[in-house]
Coordinates of C-alpha atoms in Angstrom, one line a residue:
X31 CA -5.5 8.5 -12.3
X32 CA -2.8 9.1 -14.7
X33 CA -3.2 7.4 -18.3
X34 CA -0.3 5.5 -19.4
X35 CA -2.0 3.9 -22.5
X36 CA -5.5 3.1 -23.7
X37 CA -6.7 0.7 -26.4
X38 CA -10.1 -0.2 -27.8
X39 CA -11.2 -3.7 -27.3
X40 CA -14.3 -5.4 -28.0
X41 CA -16.0 -2.5 -28.0
X42 CA -14.9 -1.2 -24.7
X43 CA -11.6 0.3 -23.6
X44 CA -8.4 -1.7 -22.1
X45 CA -6.4 0.9 -20.2
X46 CA -3.1 1.0 -18.2
X47 CA -2.8 3.5 -15.7
X48 CA -0.6 4.8 -12.7
X49 CA -1.8 6.4 -9.4
X50 CA -0.1 7.3 -6.1
X51 CA -0.5 4.8 -3.3
X52 CA -0.1 5.8 0.5
X53 CA -0.1 2.2 1.6
X54 CA 2.4 1.2 -0.9
X55 CA 4.8 4.4 -0.6
X56 CA 4.5 5.9 -4.3
X57 CA 3.0 5.3 -7.7
X58 CA 1.3 2.0 -8.3
X59 CA 0.6 0.5 -11.5
X60 CA -2.8 -1.1 -12.8
X61 CA -4.9 -2.1 -15.8
X62 CA -8.6 -1.9 -16.1
X63 CA -11.0 -3.0 -18.7
X64 CA -14.1 -0.9 -19.1
X65 CA -16.7 -2.8 -21.2
X66 CA -19.0 -1.2 -23.7
X67 CA -22.0 -1.6 -21.2
X68 CA -20.6 1.1 -19.1
X69 CA -21.7 3.7 -21.4
X70 CA -25.2 3.0 -20.3
X71 CA -24.2 3.3 -16.4
X72 CA -21.9 1.9 -13.5
X73 CA -21.0 -1.8 -14.2
X74 CA -19.8 -4.3 -11.5
X75 CA -16.0 -5.0 -11.5
X76 CA -14.0 -8.0 -11.1
X77 CA -10.7 -7.9 -9.6
X78 CA -7.8 -9.8 -10.7
X79 CA -4.9 -10.8 -8.6
X80 CA -2.0 -11.9 -10.4
X81 CA 0.7 -14.4 -9.5
X82 CA 4.6 -14.4 -8.9
X83 CA 6.9 -12.4 -11.0
X84 CA 3.7 -11.0 -13.0
X85 CA 2.6 -7.3 -13.4
X86 CA -0.4 -5.5 -14.1
X87 CA 0.0 -6.3 -17.9
X88 CA 0.0 -10.2 -17.6
X89 CA -3.6 -10.9 -17.4
X90 CA -4.9 -8.5 -20.0
X91 CA -2.3 -9.5 -22.5
X92 CA -2.3 -13.3 -21.9
X93 CA -6.0 -14.4 -20.5
X94 CA -7.9 -13.3 -23.5
X95 CA -10.9 -12.3 -21.0
X96 CA -11.9 -8.9 -22.7
X97 CA -14.2 -10.6 -25.4
X98 CA -16.2 -12.2 -22.5
X99 CA -16.2 -9.3 -20.0
X100 CA -17.4 -7.3 -22.9
X101 CA -20.4 -9.6 -23.6
X102 CA -21.3 -9.9 -19.8
X103 CA -20.6 -6.1 -18.9
X104 CA -17.9 -6.7 -16.3
X105 CA -15.0 -4.4 -15.8
X106 CA -11.8 -6.1 -15.2
X107 CA -9.2 -4.7 -12.8
X108 CA -5.5 -5.8 -12.3
X109 CA -3.2 -4.2 -10.0
X110 CA 0.5 -4.8 -10.1
X111 CA 1.9 -7.7 -7.7
X112 CA 4.1 -5.6 -5.5
X113 CA 5.3 -2.1 -4.6
X114 CA 8.1 -1.1 -6.9
X115 CA 8.7 2.7 -5.9
X116 CA 10.6 1.9 -2.7
X117 CA 13.3 -0.2 -2.9
X118 CA 15.2 -2.6 -0.2
X119 CA 18.3 -4.4 -0.2
X120 CA 17.6 -7.8 -1.9
X121 CA 14.3 -6.9 -3.2
X122 CA 15.1 -8.5 -6.6
X123 CA 17.5 -11.5 -5.4
X124 CA 14.8 -14.1 -5.9
X125 CA 11.9 -14.4 -8.1
X126 CA 9.7 -15.7 -5.2
X127 CA 10.2 -12.5 -2.7
X128 CA 10.2 -9.1 -2.9
X129 CA 9.7 -7.4 -6.3
X130 CA 6.6 -9.3 -8.2
X131 CA 6.0 -11.0 -4.9
X132 CA 4.0 -9.3 -2.5
X133 CA 1.7 -11.8 -1.4
X134 CA -1.0 -9.5 -1.1
X135 CA -0.6 -9.1 2.6
X136 CA 0.4 -6.2 5.0
X137 CA 4.1 -6.9 6.1
X138 CA 4.9 -6.5 9.8
X139 CA 8.7 -6.9 9.6
X140 CA 11.3 -4.2 8.9
X141 CA 12.1 -3.0 6.2
X142 CA 9.0 -4.4 4.0
X143 CA 6.5 -3.1 6.7
X144 CA 7.0 0.5 5.4
X145 CA 5.6 -0.2 1.9
X146 CA 4.6 -3.7 1.4
X147 CA 1.3 -3.0 2.4
X148 CA -0.6 -4.9 -0.5
X149 CA -3.7 -6.0 1.7
X150 CA -4.5 -2.5 2.5
X151 CA -3.5 -1.4 -1.2
X152 CA -5.7 -3.9 -3.0
X153 CA -9.0 -4.0 -0.6
X154 CA -9.1 -0.4 0.2
X155 CA -6.9 2.2 -1.8
X156 CA -7.4 0.3 -5.4
X157 CA -11.0 0.0 -4.9
X158 CA -11.6 3.5 -3.9
X159 CA -9.3 4.9 -6.5
X160 CA -10.9 2.9 -9.3
X161 CA -14.6 3.6 -8.3
X162 CA -13.7 7.1 -8.2
X163 CA -12.1 7.1 -11.9
X164 CA -14.3 4.9 -13.8
X165 CA -18.1 3.9 -14.2
X166 CA -18.0 1.1 -11.9
X167 CA -20.9 0.2 -9.3
X168 CA -19.8 0.6 -5.6
X169 CA -21.8 -2.6 -4.5
X170 CA -21.0 -5.0 -6.7
X171 CA -17.7 -6.7 -6.8
X172 CA -15.8 -9.9 -7.3
X173 CA -12.3 -11.1 -6.9
X174 CA -10.2 -13.8 -8.1
X175 CA -6.7 -14.9 -9.2
X176 CA -4.0 -17.1 -10.1
X177 CA -1.4 -19.0 -8.0
X178 CA -0.1 -16.2 -5.5
X179 CA -3.0 -14.1 -6.6
X180 CA -5.3 -17.0 -6.1
X181 CA -4.1 -17.0 -2.5
X182 CA -4.7 -13.3 -2.6
X183 CA -8.3 -13.5 -3.6
X184 CA -9.3 -15.9 -1.2
X185 CA -7.6 -14.1 1.8
X186 CA -8.8 -10.8 0.9
X187 CA -12.4 -11.9 0.8
X188 CA -12.1 -14.0 4.2
X189 CA -10.4 -10.8 6.0
X190 CA -13.0 -8.4 4.5
X191 CA -16.7 -10.0 4.8
X192 CA -19.3 -8.3 2.5
X193 CA -16.4 -6.5 0.4
X194 CA -16.6 -8.9 -2.5
X195 CA -20.0 -10.7 -3.6
X196 CA -18.2 -13.4 -5.6
X197 CA -14.9 -15.4 -5.3
X198 CA -13.0 -17.5 -7.2
X199 CA -9.6 -18.6 -7.8
X200 CA -7.0 -20.7 -10.7
X201 CA -4.5 -23.0 -8.8
X202 CA -4.2 -20.7 -5.8
X203 CA -1.9 -21.5 -3.0
X204 CA -4.5 -22.6 -0.7
X205 CA -2.3 -23.4 2.6
X206 CA 0.6 -20.9 2.3
X207 CA 1.9 -21.6 6.0
X208 CA 2.4 -25.2 5.0
X209 CA 4.6 -24.7 1.9
X210 CA 8.1 -23.2 0.7
X211 CA 6.6 -20.3 -1.3
X212 CA 4.6 -19.1 1.8
X213 CA 7.3 -20.1 4.3
X214 CA 9.6 -17.9 2.6
X215 CA 7.6 -15.1 2.1
X216 CA 6.0 -15.2 5.5
X217 CA 9.3 -15.4 7.3
X218 CA 10.5 -12.3 5.3
X219 CA 7.2 -10.3 5.6
X220 CA 5.6 -11.4 9.1
X221 CA 8.6 -12.7 11.0
X222 CA 9.2 -16.2 12.5
X223 CA 6.1 -16.6 14.6
X224 CA 4.0 -19.0 12.7
X225 CA 0.8 -18.3 14.5
X226 CA 0.8 -15.0 12.9
X227 CA 0.8 -16.5 9.4
X228 CA -2.5 -18.0 9.9
X229 CA -4.1 -14.6 9.4
X230 CA -3.1 -14.9 5.8
X231 CA -3.6 -18.3 5.1
X232 CA -7.0 -19.2 3.4
X233 CA -7.2 -22.8 4.7
X234 CA -6.4 -21.6 8.3
X235 CA -8.9 -18.9 8.0
X236 CA -11.9 -21.1 6.8
X237 CA -11.2 -23.4 9.5
X238 CA -11.2 -20.6 12.1
X239 CA -14.4 -18.8 10.6
X240 CA -16.3 -22.1 10.1
X241 CA -19.9 -21.4 9.1
X242 CA -19.2 -17.8 9.1
X243 CA -17.0 -18.1 6.1
X244 CA -20.1 -17.9 4.0
X245 CA -20.6 -14.1 5.0
X246 CA -17.0 -13.5 3.2
X247 CA -17.1 -16.2 0.4
X248 CA -20.7 -16.2 -0.8
X249 CA -22.8 -18.9 -1.8
X250 CA -20.2 -21.0 -3.9
X251 CA -16.2 -20.5 -4.5
X252 CA -15.1 -21.8 -7.7
X253 CA -11.4 -23.1 -7.9
X254 CA -9.7 -24.8 -10.9
X255 CA -6.8 -26.9 -10.7
X256 CA -4.6 -28.6 -13.4
X257 CA -3.4 -32.0 -12.5
X258 CA -0.1 -31.4 -14.6
X259 CA 0.9 -28.5 -12.6
X260 CA 4.5 -28.9 -11.2
X261 CA 3.7 -27.1 -8.3
X262 CA 0.5 -28.8 -7.4
X263 CA 2.0 -31.5 -4.8
X264 CA 4.9 -28.7 -3.7
X265 CA 3.2 -25.5 -3.3
X266 CA -0.7 -25.3 -4.0
X267 CA -2.2 -28.1 -1.6
X268 CA -6.1 -27.6 -2.9
X269 CA -6.6 -30.3 -0.6
X270 CA -6.4 -28.4 2.5
X271 CA -9.0 -25.7 1.2
X272 CA -11.2 -28.4 0.4
X273 CA -10.8 -30.2 3.8
X274 CA -11.5 -26.7 5.4
X275 CA -14.5 -25.8 3.4
X276 CA -15.9 -29.2 3.9
X277 CA -15.6 -28.8 7.8
X278 CA -16.9 -25.1 7.8
X279 CA -19.9 -26.2 5.6
X280 CA -18.7 -23.7 3.0
X281 CA -19.8 -24.6 -0.7
X282 CA -16.7 -25.1 -2.9
X283 CA -16.5 -26.2 -6.4
X284 CA -12.9 -27.6 -6.9
X285 CA -12.3 -28.8 -10.2
X286 CA -9.4 -30.9 -11.4
X287 CA -8.3 -31.0 -14.7
X288 CA -6.0 -33.7 -16.4
X289 CA -3.4 -32.4 -18.4
X290 CA -3.3 -28.7 -17.6
X291 CA -0.1 -27.1 -16.1
X292 CA 0.5 -23.9 -14.1
X293 CA 0.8 -21.3 -16.9
X294 CA -1.5 -19.0 -18.5
X295 CA -2.5 -21.6 -21.3
X296 CA -4.5 -23.0 -18.0
X297 CA -5.8 -19.6 -17.1
X298 CA -7.1 -18.8 -20.7
X299 CA -8.6 -22.2 -21.0
X300 CA -11.1 -21.5 -17.8
X301 CA -11.1 -17.8 -17.6
X302 CA -14.5 -17.8 -19.4
X303 CA -16.2 -19.9 -16.9
X304 CA -14.8 -18.1 -13.8
X305 CA -16.1 -14.6 -15.5
X306 CA -19.5 -16.4 -16.0
X307 CA -19.4 -17.5 -12.3
X308 CA -18.8 -14.0 -11.2
X309 CA -21.6 -12.3 -13.7
X310 CA -24.3 -14.7 -12.4
X311 CA -23.8 -13.2 -8.9
X312 CA -22.8 -9.4 -9.9
X313 CA -24.8 -8.3 -13.3
X314 CA -28.3 -7.5 -12.7

């Protein structure tokens, strides 16, 4: 793990790092906040997956989460949103595909399949690297994210039962196989066969898992959604996740908030409640 920079924050350390990823074909950037409680021993970690166009710097700079994480004794880990070492034609032609838009899946289409393997990276390599380099507990993990990252958090938990003990999301893309953002990304990364897309669609995965979804998502999933979000009707579809969880018997607390949009003012408004949700399950 190579240090880019480290900064004292609320008695802990907010750091930025790089390390080499085999799944993503080169160096990957990440941020880690280590709370002061880590001086006494390993602490649980909550992994945050950011949204389209974001980087590993977006959440630590804009969410204001370090104060609460320091109080609760939680480490915060935020990876970058796509591989950046390998370059492909058209990977920066649009903001919702390619660079900054890895969608936290493992691509199967050329050329993306060579390095756009964000699912393997975030659920295996990242965890191993972070738990090896920092005083982080190996049996207490949570995951949450925003927008594309909310999709990533839900799908990561559903595809890896037992890996995370707590799950939440802020304005997630809940049914990506049914909306333009997902259709564009899935076609490019996974191909035209829509049946393959369901393996990366949280609502579809919950419907398929049924009652066994609880093994992956835990006692309750917390989701917040702003009702002034301009992407709500076109891209996010939280009602699809709500319907799937109801049918599966999966506890879901879906909170809808008047006046809130899609940006980091929204994220910053509710991040404390999300961290407390994770701490109730992870901190002991």
